[in-house]
Amino acid sequence: MEEVVSRNFIEQEIDKDLANGVYKDIMTRFPPEPNGYLHIGHAKSILLNYGMAQKYNGTFNLRFDDTNPTKEDTEFVEAIRKDVEWICGNVKIDNVYFASDYFDQMYEGAIKLIKKGKAYVDDLSAEEIREYRGTLTEPGKNSPYRDRSIEENLDLFIRMKDGEFEDGSRVLRAKIDMSSPNINMRDPVIYRVARVRHHNTGDKWCIYPMYDFAHPIEDAIEGISHSICTLEFEDHRPLYDWVVRELEYEIPPRQIEFAKMFVTNVVTGKRYIKKLVEDKVVDGWDDPRLVTIAALKRRGFTPESIRMLMNLVGVSKAQSSIDYAMLEYCIREDLKLAKPRMMAVLDPIKLVITNYPEGQVEYLDVPNNQENPDMGTRKVPFSRELYIERSDFMIEPPKKYYRLFPGNEVRLMSAYFVKCEDYVLDENGNVTEIHCTYDPETKSGLNFTGRKVKGTIHWVAADTAVKSTVCLYENLIDEEKGVYNEDGSINLNPNSLQVLDNCYLEPALADAKPEDRFQFLRQGYFCVDSKNYEEGKLVFNRIVGQKSSFKIEIPKEK
């Protein structure tokens, strides 16, 4: 029986267009504006457009929509390119273009519209244009300058281009229909005067096209077959189609919209992130508490985990939100069988095995990943003095506390049973050292059956441990209060970052490099920080904690 392959609605439309001969080849694009870093919401559009090109053996373009030089910067251009290449699977994107590459063609397109009587120069102010536009229930009214002659419009537009007029004094508008039920079709502005140096074209232009005019031209010039964009552009589609039709492109591109992906309790607005960066609340656009793609990468998320999330979310026209826990689930699923499970003590207290020979070091066999035996084992040094987690010892424990306390016995992971005999306090009553005895007969692997213990704790040998800094992250947002205050400011979580400078790791981690990922047993998943890395000075970022209550079945690849 032939397997039924499920196709999302975009694939169904592409299949129809190919079957009807509308397009011979599929070409898609991702068109970010370089006015900030990309965030998790952009990932869906990137992977959808790139994925469609891959699925249909087509072409994918990365194009920077740099039509607004007041907000754009080459820093953002470079960051976006790196992010797109990383999230697509560390591929090299060769087809990289800029809207500004086509400014000459856009200018000629505007001239063509004027000559066809489809565009005019308007002297109304921005506020007057808004007033004349009407409302959702009332039609707009014509500008008093709408019926200028073609010759006058050509003369004025050329003079706009030559810099004769002040910024904001004149605009070029498409002449469509001021009574249209779609406000976007009520003679939209397509060019404005703006004396701003452009990062790509310098001071060549003092007029710049508006996005709704530029974007369909860019698609048409590049030969894009399907302009796949988010749902807020659905009402702009008639204008998109009008532009490519009036400029008489032989094979016009087709716009198809899909629903954005919203993630709860995170900050994605560029202006909010920009303010957090400028106010030094975070240490840059790639601060691991953010959900920019650069921040997710630095924190330790993988492209595979983000692609898994997109598969779970799916493609539809229905707006919906997902919980951040869904992304955490995906990174756990991606790493749990692929990365070694190491021992790291983040809040150390010394444990001395008083009956273990002084000066002796033995190397114990420890599995690299208990759930994946194919990853083999490693040798971990064990000695008389160890570090364990402070929370693994209590003088007066509550019921069902199965870790160390006076008189209790636990297993040291992959090592021996140890029994707490005594402890040392400082002048403030804080425990500074735990004294235990060990039973040599209980060595891991000897199948000791004489007695059982309920608790197992991890450890590192003090003499060979690697000292490290570990950054523990929580949500940047105070989730109980929501993302924003009434005044528009952000409800920041004061505990979003905890820096631990006195952590001890097993020696095998000494050679870890930036972006290397590990599971720290009983702690979670961690990644070597790429920004603060120095040889011999490790900084680890916690990607995600150890456990999650979030459960979901991953759909199989079709």
PDB file of C-alpha atoms in Angstrom, residues 216-460:
ATOM      1  CA  PRO A 216       7.719  42.972  -5.119  1.00  0.00           C
ATOM      2  CA  ILE A 217      10.268  44.541  -7.481  1.00  0.00           C
ATOM      3  CA  GLU A 218      13.133  42.790  -5.694  1.00  0.00           C
ATOM      4  CA  ASP A 219      11.290  39.463  -5.925  1.00  0.00           C
ATOM      5  CA  ALA A 220      10.514  39.958  -9.601  1.00  0.00           C
ATOM      6  CA  ILE A 221      14.066  40.976 -10.549  1.00  0.00           C
ATOM      7  CA  GLU A 222      15.554  37.953  -8.802  1.00  0.00           C
ATOM      8  CA  GLY A 223      13.036  35.568 -10.339  1.00  0.00           C
ATOM      9  CA  ILE A 224      11.455  34.538  -7.039  1.00  0.00           C
ATOM     10  CA  SER A 225       8.592  32.144  -7.725  1.00  0.00           C
ATOM     11  CA  HIS A 226       6.971  32.133  -4.281  1.00  0.00           C
ATOM     12  CA  SER A 227       7.280  35.012  -1.850  1.00  0.00           C
ATOM     13  CA  ILE A 228       6.477  33.192   1.401  1.00  0.00           C
ATOM     14  CA  CYS A 229       5.837  35.700   4.168  1.00  0.00           C
ATOM     15  CA  THR A 230       3.994  36.120   7.441  1.00  0.00           C
ATOM     16  CA  LEU A 231       0.279  36.726   7.813  1.00  0.00           C
ATOM     17  CA  GLU A 232       0.420  40.483   8.452  1.00  0.00           C
ATOM     18  CA  PHE A 233       1.311  40.927   4.767  1.00  0.00           C
ATOM     19  CA  GLU A 234      -1.917  39.308   3.584  1.00  0.00           C
ATOM     20  CA  ASP A 235      -3.661  42.681   3.327  1.00  0.00           C
ATOM     21  CA  HIS A 236      -0.634  44.002   1.408  1.00  0.00           C
ATOM     22  CA  ARG A 237      -0.855  41.267  -1.240  1.00  0.00           C
ATOM     23  CA  PRO A 238      -3.181  43.245  -3.562  1.00  0.00           C
ATOM     24  CA  LEU A 239      -0.590  46.038  -3.621  1.00  0.00           C
ATOM     25  CA  TYR A 240       2.205  43.506  -4.205  1.00  0.00           C
ATOM     26  CA  ASP A 241       0.287  42.083  -7.161  1.00  0.00           C
ATOM     27  CA  TRP A 242      -0.542  45.586  -8.450  1.00  0.00           C
ATOM     28  CA  VAL A 243       3.126  46.607  -8.522  1.00  0.00           C
ATOM     29  CA  VAL A 244       4.366  43.562 -10.458  1.00  0.00           C
ATOM     30  CA  ARG A 245       1.370  43.770 -12.810  1.00  0.00           C
ATOM     31  CA  GLU A 246       1.726  47.497 -13.576  1.00  0.00           C
ATOM     32  CA  LEU A 247       5.486  47.136 -14.089  1.00  0.00           C
ATOM     33  CA  GLU A 248       4.690  44.308 -16.527  1.00  0.00           C
ATOM     34  CA  TYR A 249       7.042  41.616 -15.274  1.00  0.00           C
ATOM     35  CA  GLU A 250       6.796  38.590 -17.553  1.00  0.00           C
ATOM     36  CA  ILE A 251       6.708  35.963 -14.790  1.00  0.00           C
ATOM     37  CA  PRO A 252       5.397  37.712 -11.665  1.00  0.00           C
ATOM     38  CA  PRO A 253       6.154  36.128  -8.285  1.00  0.00           C
ATOM     39  CA  ARG A 254       3.338  34.860  -6.091  1.00  0.00           C
ATOM     40  CA  GLN A 255       2.932  35.867  -2.447  1.00  0.00           C
ATOM     41  CA  ILE A 256       1.721  33.240   0.058  1.00  0.00           C
ATOM     42  CA  GLU A 257       1.245  34.005   3.767  1.00  0.00           C
ATOM     43  CA  PHE A 258       1.599  31.822   6.839  1.00  0.00           C
ATOM     44  CA  ALA A 259       1.112  32.385  10.571  1.00  0.00           C
ATOM     45  CA  LYS A 260       3.965  33.699  12.672  1.00  0.00           C
ATOM     46  CA  MET A 261       5.346  31.701  15.565  1.00  0.00           C
ATOM     47  CA  PHE A 262       4.885  33.428  18.918  1.00  0.00           C
ATOM     48  CA  VAL A 263       6.791  32.227  21.997  1.00  0.00           C
ATOM     49  CA  THR A 264       5.383  33.030  25.442  1.00  0.00           C
ATOM     50  CA  ASN A 265       7.249  35.109  28.025  1.00  0.00           C
ATOM     51  CA  VAL A 266      10.143  36.185  25.827  1.00  0.00           C
ATOM     52  CA  VAL A 267      11.193  39.527  24.348  1.00  0.00           C
ATOM     53  CA  THR A 268      11.299  39.569  20.543  1.00  0.00           C
ATOM     54  CA  GLY A 269      10.577  43.218  19.672  1.00  0.00           C
ATOM     55  CA  LYS A 270      13.731  44.752  18.191  1.00  0.00           C
ATOM     56  CA  ARG A 271      13.215  48.112  19.858  1.00  0.00           C
ATOM     57  CA  TYR A 272      12.871  46.438  23.259  1.00  0.00           C
ATOM     58  CA  ILE A 273      15.973  44.315  22.721  1.00  0.00           C
ATOM     59  CA  LYS A 274      17.842  47.380  21.469  1.00  0.00           C
ATOM     60  CA  LYS A 275      16.926  49.256  24.650  1.00  0.00           C
ATOM     61  CA  LEU A 276      18.040  46.317  26.832  1.00  0.00           C
ATOM     62  CA  VAL A 277      21.371  46.360  25.007  1.00  0.00           C
ATOM     63  CA  GLU A 278      21.775  50.148  25.208  1.00  0.00           C
ATOM     64  CA  ASP A 279      20.843  50.201  28.912  1.00  0.00           C
ATOM     65  CA  LYS A 280      23.353  47.375  29.533  1.00  0.00           C
ATOM     66  CA  VAL A 281      20.676  45.170  31.100  1.00  0.00           C
ATOM     67  CA  VAL A 282      22.147  42.474  28.844  1.00  0.00           C
ATOM     68  CA  ASP A 283      25.685  42.250  27.494  1.00  0.00           C
ATOM     69  CA  GLY A 284      24.747  42.515  23.825  1.00  0.00           C
ATOM     70  CA  TRP A 285      22.328  41.216  21.208  1.00  0.00           C
ATOM     71  CA  ASP A 286      23.764  37.728  21.827  1.00  0.00           C
ATOM     72  CA  ASP A 287      23.215  37.678  25.608  1.00  0.00           C
ATOM     73  CA  PRO A 288      22.112  34.076  26.365  1.00  0.00           C
ATOM     74  CA  ARG A 289      19.011  35.312  28.192  1.00  0.00           C
ATOM     75  CA  LEU A 290      17.603  36.681  24.938  1.00  0.00           C
ATOM     76  CA  VAL A 291      15.999  34.665  22.171  1.00  0.00           C
ATOM     77  CA  THR A 292      17.850  36.222  19.278  1.00  0.00           C
ATOM     78  CA  ILE A 293      19.299  33.479  17.105  1.00  0.00           C
ATOM     79  CA  ALA A 294      22.808  34.629  18.078  1.00  0.00           C
ATOM     80  CA  ALA A 295      21.863  34.399  21.766  1.00  0.00           C
ATOM     81  CA  LEU A 296      20.387  30.919  21.380  1.00  0.00           C
ATOM     82  CA  LYS A 297      23.541  29.794  19.595  1.00  0.00           C
ATOM     83  CA  ARG A 298      25.784  31.265  22.295  1.00  0.00           C
ATOM     84  CA  ARG A 299      23.709  29.685  25.036  1.00  0.00           C
ATOM     85  CA  GLY A 300      24.155  26.298  23.375  1.00  0.00           C
ATOM     86  CA  PHE A 301      21.026  25.565  21.355  1.00  0.00           C
ATOM     87  CA  THR A 302      21.630  23.675  18.124  1.00  0.00           C
ATOM     88  CA  PRO A 303      20.218  24.281  14.634  1.00  0.00           C
ATOM     89  CA  GLU A 304      18.767  20.771  14.847  1.00  0.00           C
ATOM     90  CA  SER A 305      16.810  21.600  18.000  1.00  0.00           C
ATOM     91  CA  ILE A 306      15.330  24.713  16.398  1.00  0.00           C
ATOM     92  CA  ARG A 307      14.413  22.781  13.266  1.00  0.00           C
ATOM     93  CA  MET A 308      12.762  20.170  15.493  1.00  0.00           C
ATOM     94  CA  LEU A 309      10.711  22.954  17.085  1.00  0.00           C
ATOM     95  CA  MET A 310       9.597  24.181  13.658  1.00  0.00           C
ATOM     96  CA  ASN A 311       8.509  20.646  12.730  1.00  0.00           C
ATOM     97  CA  LEU A 312       6.437  20.478  15.899  1.00  0.00           C
ATOM     98  CA  VAL A 313       4.828  23.871  15.309  1.00  0.00           C
ATOM     99  CA  GLY A 314       4.031  23.126  11.676  1.00  0.00           C
ATOM    100  CA  VAL A 315       2.825  25.511   8.968  1.00  0.00           C
ATOM    101  CA  SER A 316      -0.658  27.001   8.998  1.00  0.00           C
ATOM    102  CA  LYS A 317      -2.643  30.216   8.719  1.00  0.00           C
ATOM    103  CA  ALA A 318      -3.864  30.001  12.321  1.00  0.00           C
ATOM    104  CA  GLN A 319      -2.073  32.295  14.780  1.00  0.00           C
ATOM    105  CA  SER A 320      -0.891  30.494  17.900  1.00  0.00           C
ATOM    106  CA  SER A 321       1.630  30.719  20.724  1.00  0.00           C
ATOM    107  CA  ILE A 322       4.016  28.091  22.015  1.00  0.00           C
ATOM    108  CA  ASP A 323       5.572  27.781  25.423  1.00  0.00           C
ATOM    109  CA  TYR A 324       9.327  28.284  25.790  1.00  0.00           C
ATOM    110  CA  ALA A 325       9.372  24.820  27.413  1.00  0.00           C
ATOM    111  CA  MET A 326       8.753  23.384  23.954  1.00  0.00           C
ATOM    112  CA  LEU A 327      12.109  24.730  22.758  1.00  0.00           C
ATOM    113  CA  GLU A 328      13.779  23.365  25.903  1.00  0.00           C
ATOM    114  CA  TYR A 329      12.236  19.972  25.185  1.00  0.00           C
ATOM    115  CA  CYS A 330      13.723  20.022  21.677  1.00  0.00           C
ATOM    116  CA  ILE A 331      17.283  20.730  22.832  1.00  0.00           C
ATOM    117  CA  ARG A 332      17.083  17.975  25.433  1.00  0.00           C
ATOM    118  CA  GLU A 333      15.873  15.545  22.794  1.00  0.00           C
ATOM    119  CA  ASP A 334      18.683  16.585  20.452  1.00  0.00           C
ATOM    120  CA  LEU A 335      21.482  16.276  23.020  1.00  0.00           C
ATOM    121  CA  LYS A 336      20.468  13.475  25.363  1.00  0.00           C
ATOM    122  CA  LEU A 337      21.916  10.592  23.321  1.00  0.00           C
ATOM    123  CA  ALA A 338      24.571  12.581  21.469  1.00  0.00           C
ATOM    124  CA  LYS A 339      26.622  14.270  24.188  1.00  0.00           C
ATOM    125  CA  PRO A 340      28.784  12.866  27.001  1.00  0.00           C
ATOM    126  CA  ARG A 341      27.533  13.038  30.564  1.00  0.00           C
ATOM    127  CA  MET A 342      30.242  14.536  32.738  1.00  0.00           C
ATOM    128  CA  MET A 343      30.616  15.213  36.450  1.00  0.00           C
ATOM    129  CA  ALA A 344      30.675  18.836  37.552  1.00  0.00           C
ATOM    130  CA  VAL A 345      30.239  20.268  41.052  1.00  0.00           C
ATOM    131  CA  LEU A 346      28.761  23.754  40.923  1.00  0.00           C
ATOM    132  CA  ASP A 347      28.457  24.523  44.650  1.00  0.00           C
ATOM    133  CA  PRO A 348      31.355  22.558  46.125  1.00  0.00           C
ATOM    134  CA  ILE A 349      32.029  21.261  49.590  1.00  0.00           C
ATOM    135  CA  LYS A 350      34.993  19.031  50.360  1.00  0.00           C
ATOM    136  CA  LEU A 351      34.493  15.362  51.228  1.00  0.00           C
ATOM    137  CA  VAL A 352      37.433  13.496  52.791  1.00  0.00           C
ATOM    138  CA  ILE A 353      37.490   9.677  52.754  1.00  0.00           C
ATOM    139  CA  THR A 354      39.451   9.137  55.943  1.00  0.00           C
ATOM    140  CA  ASN A 355      40.254   5.440  55.340  1.00  0.00           C
ATOM    141  CA  TYR A 356      41.325   5.897  51.694  1.00  0.00           C
ATOM    142  CA  PRO A 357      45.127   5.774  51.224  1.00  0.00           C
ATOM    143  CA  GLU A 358      46.714   9.235  51.170  1.00  0.00           C
ATOM    144  CA  GLY A 359      48.380  10.095  47.879  1.00  0.00           C
ATOM    145  CA  GLN A 360      46.673   7.273  45.987  1.00  0.00           C
ATOM    146  CA  VAL A 361      44.860   8.004  42.722  1.00  0.00           C
ATOM    147  CA  GLU A 362      42.905   5.357  40.853  1.00  0.00           C
ATOM    148  CA  TYR A 363      41.178   5.708  37.526  1.00  0.00           C
ATOM    149  CA  LEU A 364      37.627   4.480  37.384  1.00  0.00           C
ATOM    150  CA  ASP A 365      35.686   3.462  34.282  1.00  0.00           C
ATOM    151  CA  VAL A 366      32.750   5.830  33.835  1.00  0.00           C
ATOM    152  CA  PRO A 367      30.199   5.499  30.979  1.00  0.00           C
ATOM    153  CA  ASN A 368      30.163   8.481  28.662  1.00  0.00           C
ATOM    154  CA  ASN A 369      26.397   8.251  28.270  1.00  0.00           C
ATOM    155  CA  GLN A 370      24.364   5.751  30.265  1.00  0.00           C
ATOM    156  CA  GLU A 371      21.577   5.773  27.651  1.00  0.00           C
ATOM    157  CA  ASN A 372      23.936   5.318  24.716  1.00  0.00           C
ATOM    158  CA  PRO A 373      26.436   2.490  25.381  1.00  0.00           C
ATOM    159  CA  ASP A 374      27.976   2.997  21.930  1.00  0.00           C
ATOM    160  CA  MET A 375      29.665   6.141  23.278  1.00  0.00           C
ATOM    161  CA  GLY A 376      31.901   3.931  25.423  1.00  0.00           C
ATOM    162  CA  THR A 377      33.623   4.823  28.693  1.00  0.00           C
ATOM    163  CA  ARG A 378      36.307   7.151  29.998  1.00  0.00           C
ATOM    164  CA  LYS A 379      38.793   7.057  32.871  1.00  0.00           C
ATOM    165  CA  VAL A 380      38.022   9.434  35.744  1.00  0.00           C
ATOM    166  CA  PRO A 381      40.524   9.980  38.593  1.00  0.00           C
ATOM    167  CA  PHE A 382      39.404   9.174  42.136  1.00  0.00           C
ATOM    168  CA  SER A 383      41.289  10.048  45.323  1.00  0.00           C
ATOM    169  CA  ARG A 384      40.999  10.637  49.057  1.00  0.00           C
ATOM    170  CA  GLU A 385      39.692  14.197  48.807  1.00  0.00           C
ATOM    171  CA  LEU A 386      36.698  14.970  46.637  1.00  0.00           C
ATOM    172  CA  TYR A 387      34.244  17.764  45.970  1.00  0.00           C
ATOM    173  CA  ILE A 388      30.508  17.100  46.133  1.00  0.00           C
ATOM    174  CA  GLU A 389      27.499  19.400  45.872  1.00  0.00           C
ATOM    175  CA  ARG A 390      26.725  21.290  49.061  1.00  0.00           C
ATOM    176  CA  SER A 391      23.064  20.326  48.669  1.00  0.00           C
ATOM    177  CA  ASP A 392      24.046  16.637  48.823  1.00  0.00           C
ATOM    178  CA  PHE A 393      24.791  16.902  52.553  1.00  0.00           C
ATOM    179  CA  MET A 394      22.554  17.949  55.461  1.00  0.00           C
ATOM    180  CA  ILE A 395      23.148  17.712  59.192  1.00  0.00           C
ATOM    181  CA  GLU A 396      19.449  17.342  59.991  1.00  0.00           C
ATOM    182  CA  PRO A 397      17.735  16.116  56.833  1.00  0.00           C
ATOM    183  CA  PRO A 398      13.987  16.000  56.207  1.00  0.00           C
ATOM    184  CA  LYS A 399      12.183  12.728  55.605  1.00  0.00           C
ATOM    185  CA  LYS A 400      12.937  10.976  52.314  1.00  0.00           C
ATOM    186  CA  TYR A 401      16.294  12.740  51.993  1.00  0.00           C
ATOM    187  CA  TYR A 402      18.493   9.942  50.692  1.00  0.00           C
ATOM    188  CA  ARG A 403      21.780  11.770  50.248  1.00  0.00           C
ATOM    189  CA  LEU A 404      24.549  12.257  52.817  1.00  0.00           C
ATOM    190  CA  PHE A 405      23.878  12.981  56.480  1.00  0.00           C
ATOM    191  CA  PRO A 406      25.571  11.776  59.667  1.00  0.00           C
ATOM    192  CA  GLY A 407      25.448   7.985  59.796  1.00  0.00           C
ATOM    193  CA  ASN A 408      23.997   7.569  56.290  1.00  0.00           C
ATOM    194  CA  GLU A 409      25.611   5.738  53.400  1.00  0.00           C
ATOM    195  CA  VAL A 410      25.376   6.652  49.703  1.00  0.00           C
ATOM    196  CA  ARG A 411      27.033   5.586  46.492  1.00  0.00           C
ATOM    197  CA  LEU A 412      29.517   7.887  44.845  1.00  0.00           C
ATOM    198  CA  MET A 413      28.571   7.611  41.190  1.00  0.00           C
ATOM    199  CA  SER A 414      30.647   4.965  39.345  1.00  0.00           C
ATOM    200  CA  ALA A 415      32.821   4.604  42.486  1.00  0.00           C
ATOM    201  CA  TYR A 416      32.182   3.337  46.051  1.00  0.00           C
ATOM    202  CA  PHE A 417      29.746   3.415  48.936  1.00  0.00           C
ATOM    203  CA  VAL A 418      30.746   6.068  51.484  1.00  0.00           C
ATOM    204  CA  LYS A 419      29.314   6.590  54.972  1.00  0.00           C
ATOM    205  CA  CYS A 420      29.278   9.963  56.721  1.00  0.00           C
ATOM    206  CA  GLU A 421      31.152   9.740  60.040  1.00  0.00           C
ATOM    207  CA  ASP A 422      31.703  13.405  60.884  1.00  0.00           C
ATOM    208  CA  TYR A 423      31.790  16.966  59.595  1.00  0.00           C
ATOM    209  CA  VAL A 424      33.640  20.226  60.279  1.00  0.00           C
ATOM    210  CA  LEU A 425      32.019  23.608  60.990  1.00  0.00           C
ATOM    211  CA  ASP A 426      33.513  27.073  60.717  1.00  0.00           C
ATOM    212  CA  GLU A 427      33.039  29.835  63.299  1.00  0.00           C
ATOM    213  CA  ASN A 428      29.681  30.740  61.722  1.00  0.00           C
ATOM    214  CA  GLY A 429      28.327  27.228  61.971  1.00  0.00           C
ATOM    215  CA  ASN A 430      28.674  26.470  58.245  1.00  0.00           C
ATOM    216  CA  VAL A 431      29.818  23.017  57.152  1.00  0.00           C
ATOM    217  CA  THR A 432      33.248  23.235  55.517  1.00  0.00           C
ATOM    218  CA  GLU A 433      34.211  19.580  55.289  1.00  0.00           C
ATOM    219  CA  ILE A 434      32.571  16.160  55.430  1.00  0.00           C
ATOM    220  CA  HIS A 435      34.414  13.106  56.708  1.00  0.00           C
ATOM    221  CA  CYS A 436      33.426   9.690  55.388  1.00  0.00           C
ATOM    222  CA  THR A 437      34.692   6.145  55.229  1.00  0.00           C
ATOM    223  CA  TYR A 438      34.460   3.960  52.151  1.00  0.00           C
ATOM    224  CA  ASP A 439      33.954   0.249  51.620  1.00  0.00           C
ATOM    225  CA  PRO A 440      36.411  -1.146  49.016  1.00  0.00           C
ATOM    226  CA  GLU A 441      34.083  -4.091  48.369  1.00  0.00           C
ATOM    227  CA  THR A 442      31.431  -1.786  46.910  1.00  0.00           C
ATOM    228  CA  LYS A 443      33.424  -0.564  43.912  1.00  0.00           C
ATOM    229  CA  SER A 444      31.188   0.013  40.913  1.00  0.00           C
ATOM    230  CA  GLY A 445      31.247  -2.952  38.559  1.00  0.00           C
ATOM    231  CA  LEU A 446      31.931  -5.575  41.248  1.00  0.00           C
ATOM    232  CA  ASN A 447      28.216  -6.452  41.575  1.00  0.00           C
ATOM    233  CA  PHE A 448      28.272  -5.943  45.332  1.00  0.00           C
ATOM    234  CA  THR A 449      25.068  -7.346  46.890  1.00  0.00           C
ATOM    235  CA  GLY A 450      25.809  -7.165  50.608  1.00  0.00           C
ATOM    236  CA  ARG A 451      23.517  -4.182  51.174  1.00  0.00           C
ATOM    237  CA  LYS A 452      21.768  -1.430  49.245  1.00  0.00           C
ATOM    238  CA  VAL A 453      21.787   2.341  49.432  1.00  0.00           C
ATOM    239  CA  LYS A 454      19.029   4.668  48.244  1.00  0.00           C
ATOM    240  CA  GLY A 455      21.132   7.661  47.249  1.00  0.00           C
ATOM    241  CA  THR A 456      23.727   8.191  44.496  1.00  0.00           C
ATOM    242  CA  ILE A 457      25.664  11.462  44.216  1.00  0.00           C
ATOM    243  CA  HIS A 458      28.295  12.753  41.800  1.00  0.00           C
ATOM    244  CA  TRP A 459      31.758  14.045  42.678  1.00  0.00           C
ATOM    245  CA  VAL A 460      35.108  15.212  41.324  1.00  0.00           C
TER     246      VAL A 460
END
